[in-house]
Amino acid sequence: MTDCGTARYFLGIRIDYNKKNGIMKLSQEAAATKMLDKFGLSNCNPTHTPMEKGLQLTHDGNRTSHPYRELLGSIMYQMLCVGPDLCYPVNYMGRYQQNPTESHWTSLKQVTRYLKGTTTMALIIKKGESSILLEGYVDADWAIDVEDRMSVTEFSFKVYGCSVLWARRKQATVSTSSSEAEYVALSAAVFVQVVDETDE
């Protein structure tokens, strides 16, 4: 066994730790740049938003020849590691993996343009940032999908002020009101937290 010192990279995640102020930064700039080069998108123009406002895609159209699933999977890894801001577009674009069309590919490239403009952003974990042990934020988009009218659950959890868990997923049932969608979202978030604590 060899002691290699303080970790700097782990599975594509760059780790910058300052012992003086107790701040740790987790980023994936190198991994994002490598991904853009792999899919020939390194010269795309960066943008400030990952999706168009009110974007509504459908399943209609001919299948695209572009590597839609591969690119989406690469972006998903970025989201899971250090990118809670990518949670919404990854969840939305993931609905069209079975038969992606050119319009889906165009919208996915918009996400990569956003990613290029935010490669230097990092997830920051600060020592003693907050005196609150656990904070949770939950929301629901009622009947957001125009095709099946399913609602969407979104939640984020912080430990001592640092983001540690985030997700966005479709609800399993059709909610008949916005209040019902909110209750379903809240129960799902609480269930996830209870399961995580049980595993520990």
Short mmCIF file of C-alpha atoms in Angstrom, two decimals:
data_model
loop_
_atom_site.label_atom_id
_atom_site.label_comp_id
_atom_site.label_asym_id
_atom_site.label_seq_id
_atom_site.Cartn_x
_atom_site.Cartn_y
_atom_site.Cartn_z
CA MET A 1 0.00 0.00 0.00
CA THR A 2 1.37 3.41 -0.99
CA ASP A 3 0.41 6.79 0.45
CA CYS A 4 0.05 9.07 -2.58
CA GLY A 5 -0.72 12.12 -0.49
CA THR A 6 -3.77 14.35 -0.73
CA ALA A 7 -6.19 13.31 -3.47
CA ARG A 8 -6.26 15.64 -6.48
CA TYR A 9 -8.38 13.68 -8.96
CA PHE A 10 -10.98 10.99 -8.44
CA LEU A 11 -12.93 9.45 -11.35
CA GLY A 12 -12.56 12.61 -13.41
CA ILE A 13 -13.37 14.95 -10.51
CA ARG A 14 -10.73 17.51 -9.63
CA ILE A 15 -10.38 18.09 -5.89
CA ASP A 16 -8.96 21.38 -4.63
CA TYR A 17 -8.70 21.59 -0.84
CA ASN A 18 -7.48 24.58 1.13
CA LYS A 19 -6.57 23.56 4.68
CA LYS A 20 -6.36 27.15 5.90
CA ASN A 21 -9.97 28.09 5.26
CA GLY A 22 -11.39 24.56 5.07
CA ILE A 23 -12.84 24.99 1.57
CA MET A 24 -13.03 22.08 -0.86
CA LYS A 25 -13.84 22.60 -4.53
CA LEU A 26 -15.02 19.76 -6.77
CA SER A 27 -14.94 20.40 -10.52
CA GLN A 28 -14.75 18.54 -13.82
CA GLU A 29 -13.26 21.06 -16.22
CA ALA A 30 -10.84 18.57 -17.80
CA ALA A 31 -13.54 15.90 -18.13
CA ALA A 32 -15.97 18.38 -19.71
CA THR A 33 -13.34 19.57 -22.19
CA LYS A 34 -12.47 15.98 -23.10
CA MET A 35 -16.16 15.20 -23.63
CA LEU A 36 -16.65 18.21 -25.93
CA ASP A 37 -13.61 17.16 -27.99
CA LYS A 38 -14.88 13.59 -28.24
CA PHE A 39 -18.19 14.65 -29.77
CA GLY A 40 -16.71 17.38 -31.98
CA LEU A 41 -18.37 20.19 -30.02
CA SER A 42 -15.27 21.92 -28.66
CA ASN A 43 -15.79 24.93 -30.96
CA CYS A 44 -19.44 25.49 -30.06
CA ASN A 45 -20.45 28.90 -28.71
CA PRO A 46 -21.10 28.93 -24.94
CA THR A 47 -24.49 29.99 -23.61
CA HIS A 48 -25.86 31.04 -20.23
CA THR A 49 -28.89 28.73 -20.18
CA PRO A 50 -29.02 24.95 -20.75
CA MET A 51 -32.50 24.99 -22.34
CA GLU A 52 -34.92 27.32 -24.03
CA LYS A 53 -37.65 28.69 -21.83
CA GLY A 54 -40.87 26.70 -22.25
CA LEU A 55 -39.25 24.05 -24.46
CA GLN A 56 -41.72 21.31 -25.37
CA LEU A 57 -40.39 18.42 -27.44
CA THR A 58 -42.37 15.47 -28.79
CA HIS A 59 -41.58 11.89 -29.78
CA ASP A 60 -42.55 12.50 -33.41
CA GLY A 61 -39.94 12.49 -36.17
CA ASN A 62 -37.26 10.35 -37.79
CA ARG A 63 -34.42 8.96 -35.72
CA THR A 64 -31.19 10.96 -35.83
CA SER A 65 -27.84 9.39 -36.73
CA HIS A 66 -25.99 11.44 -34.11
CA PRO A 67 -24.75 9.73 -30.89
CA TYR A 68 -27.57 11.10 -28.74
CA ARG A 69 -27.43 8.50 -25.96
CA GLU A 70 -23.65 8.64 -25.63
CA LEU A 71 -23.62 12.42 -25.30
CA LEU A 72 -26.51 12.40 -22.85
CA GLY A 73 -24.75 9.78 -20.73
CA SER A 74 -21.59 11.88 -20.61
CA ILE A 75 -23.55 14.95 -19.52
CA MET A 76 -25.38 12.83 -16.95
CA TYR A 77 -22.09 11.88 -15.33
CA GLN A 78 -21.22 15.56 -15.02
CA MET A 79 -24.60 16.16 -13.40
CA LEU A 80 -24.25 13.30 -10.91
CA CYS A 81 -20.78 14.37 -9.74
CA VAL A 82 -20.74 18.16 -9.54
CA GLY A 83 -23.60 19.57 -11.59
CA PRO A 84 -26.96 20.00 -9.86
CA ASP A 85 -27.67 22.77 -12.39
CA LEU A 86 -27.74 20.09 -15.12
CA CYS A 87 -30.36 18.01 -13.34
CA TYR A 88 -33.38 19.50 -15.14
CA PRO A 89 -32.08 19.28 -18.74
CA VAL A 90 -30.64 15.79 -18.26
CA ASN A 91 -33.94 14.51 -16.88
CA TYR A 92 -35.93 16.16 -19.66
CA MET A 93 -33.70 15.08 -22.53
CA GLY A 94 -33.52 11.56 -21.12
CA ARG A 95 -37.18 11.02 -22.04
CA TYR A 96 -36.27 10.82 -25.73
CA GLN A 97 -33.47 8.24 -25.69
CA GLN A 98 -35.55 5.55 -27.37
CA ASN A 99 -36.04 7.45 -30.63
CA PRO A 100 -34.11 10.75 -30.64
CA THR A 101 -34.70 13.04 -33.60
CA GLU A 102 -32.77 15.97 -35.05
CA SER A 103 -34.75 18.41 -32.89
CA HIS A 104 -33.78 16.43 -29.79
CA TRP A 105 -30.14 16.47 -30.87
CA THR A 106 -30.27 20.23 -31.39
CA SER A 107 -31.69 20.74 -27.91
CA LEU A 108 -29.05 18.44 -26.40
CA LYS A 109 -26.32 20.47 -28.09
CA GLN A 110 -27.76 23.51 -26.31
CA VAL A 111 -26.96 21.75 -23.03
CA THR A 112 -23.36 21.17 -24.16
CA ARG A 113 -23.05 24.85 -25.06
CA TYR A 114 -24.12 25.70 -21.53
CA LEU A 115 -21.66 23.14 -20.18
CA LYS A 116 -18.83 24.72 -22.15
CA GLY A 117 -19.60 28.10 -20.64
CA THR A 118 -19.62 26.70 -17.10
CA THR A 119 -16.67 24.27 -17.13
CA THR A 120 -14.81 26.31 -14.51
CA MET A 121 -17.73 26.25 -12.07
CA ALA A 122 -17.22 24.05 -9.03
CA LEU A 123 -19.22 22.49 -6.24
CA ILE A 124 -17.95 24.15 -3.06
CA ILE A 125 -17.94 22.46 0.33
CA LYS A 126 -17.11 24.80 3.20
CA LYS A 127 -16.18 23.82 6.72
CA GLY A 128 -18.60 25.31 9.22
CA GLU A 129 -20.69 26.96 6.49
CA SER A 130 -23.90 26.53 8.45
CA SER A 131 -24.98 25.45 11.92
CA ILE A 132 -27.96 23.57 10.44
CA LEU A 133 -27.19 19.88 10.06
CA LEU A 134 -29.69 19.06 7.35
CA GLU A 135 -31.69 21.23 4.95
CA GLY A 136 -34.05 19.99 2.29
CA TYR A 137 -35.80 21.77 -0.58
CA VAL A 138 -38.62 20.11 -2.50
CA ASP A 139 -40.75 21.28 -5.40
CA ALA A 140 -43.12 19.83 -7.99
CA ASP A 141 -44.05 20.78 -11.56
CA TRP A 142 -47.70 19.88 -11.87
CA ALA A 143 -48.73 18.20 -15.16
CA ILE A 144 -45.64 19.59 -16.86
CA ASP A 145 -45.50 16.90 -19.56
CA VAL A 146 -47.92 17.77 -22.37
CA GLU A 147 -48.01 14.16 -23.60
CA ASP A 148 -48.96 12.24 -20.45
CA ARG A 149 -49.60 15.09 -17.95
CA MET A 150 -47.26 13.53 -15.43
CA SER A 151 -45.87 15.82 -12.73
CA VAL A 152 -42.20 16.07 -11.84
CA THR A 153 -40.53 15.91 -8.44
CA GLU A 154 -37.44 17.98 -7.70
CA PHE A 155 -35.45 18.04 -4.47
CA SER A 156 -32.09 19.04 -3.07
CA PHE A 157 -30.48 18.34 0.30
CA LYS A 158 -27.69 20.18 2.08
CA VAL A 159 -25.56 19.08 5.02
CA TYR A 160 -24.15 22.01 7.00
CA GLY A 161 -24.97 24.29 4.07
CA CYS A 162 -23.23 22.14 1.41
CA SER A 163 -25.17 20.43 -1.38
CA VAL A 164 -24.81 16.65 -1.17
CA LEU A 165 -27.90 15.20 -2.89
CA TRP A 166 -30.12 16.39 -5.73
CA ALA A 167 -32.56 14.79 -8.14
CA ARG A 168 -35.38 15.43 -10.61
CA ARG A 169 -37.73 12.65 -11.68
CA LYS A 170 -41.20 12.00 -12.98
CA GLN A 171 -43.87 11.02 -10.50
CA ALA A 172 -45.28 7.51 -10.80
CA THR A 173 -48.93 8.63 -10.74
CA VAL A 174 -50.98 11.39 -12.36
CA SER A 175 -51.77 14.09 -9.80
CA THR A 176 -55.19 15.71 -10.13
CA SER A 177 -54.13 18.97 -8.49
CA SER A 178 -51.00 21.00 -7.78
CA SER A 179 -51.41 20.32 -4.05
CA GLU A 180 -51.40 16.58 -4.66
CA ALA A 181 -48.27 16.89 -6.79
CA GLU A 182 -46.54 18.81 -3.99
CA TYR A 183 -47.46 16.15 -1.40
CA VAL A 184 -46.23 13.37 -3.68
CA ALA A 185 -42.94 15.23 -4.19
CA LEU A 186 -42.53 15.79 -0.46
CA SER A 187 -43.16 12.15 0.40
CA ALA A 188 -40.69 11.00 -2.29
CA ALA A 189 -37.96 13.30 -0.97
CA VAL A 190 -38.52 12.19 2.63
CA PHE A 191 -38.43 8.54 1.55
CA VAL A 192 -35.09 9.04 -0.22
CA GLN A 193 -33.63 10.69 2.86
CA VAL A 194 -34.87 7.94 5.18
CA VAL A 195 -33.46 5.21 2.91
CA ASP A 196 -30.06 6.95 2.75
CA GLU A 197 -29.90 7.23 6.53
CA THR A 198 -30.89 3.56 6.90
CA ASP A 199 -28.10 2.49 4.52
CA GLU A 200 -25.57 4.38 6.60
#
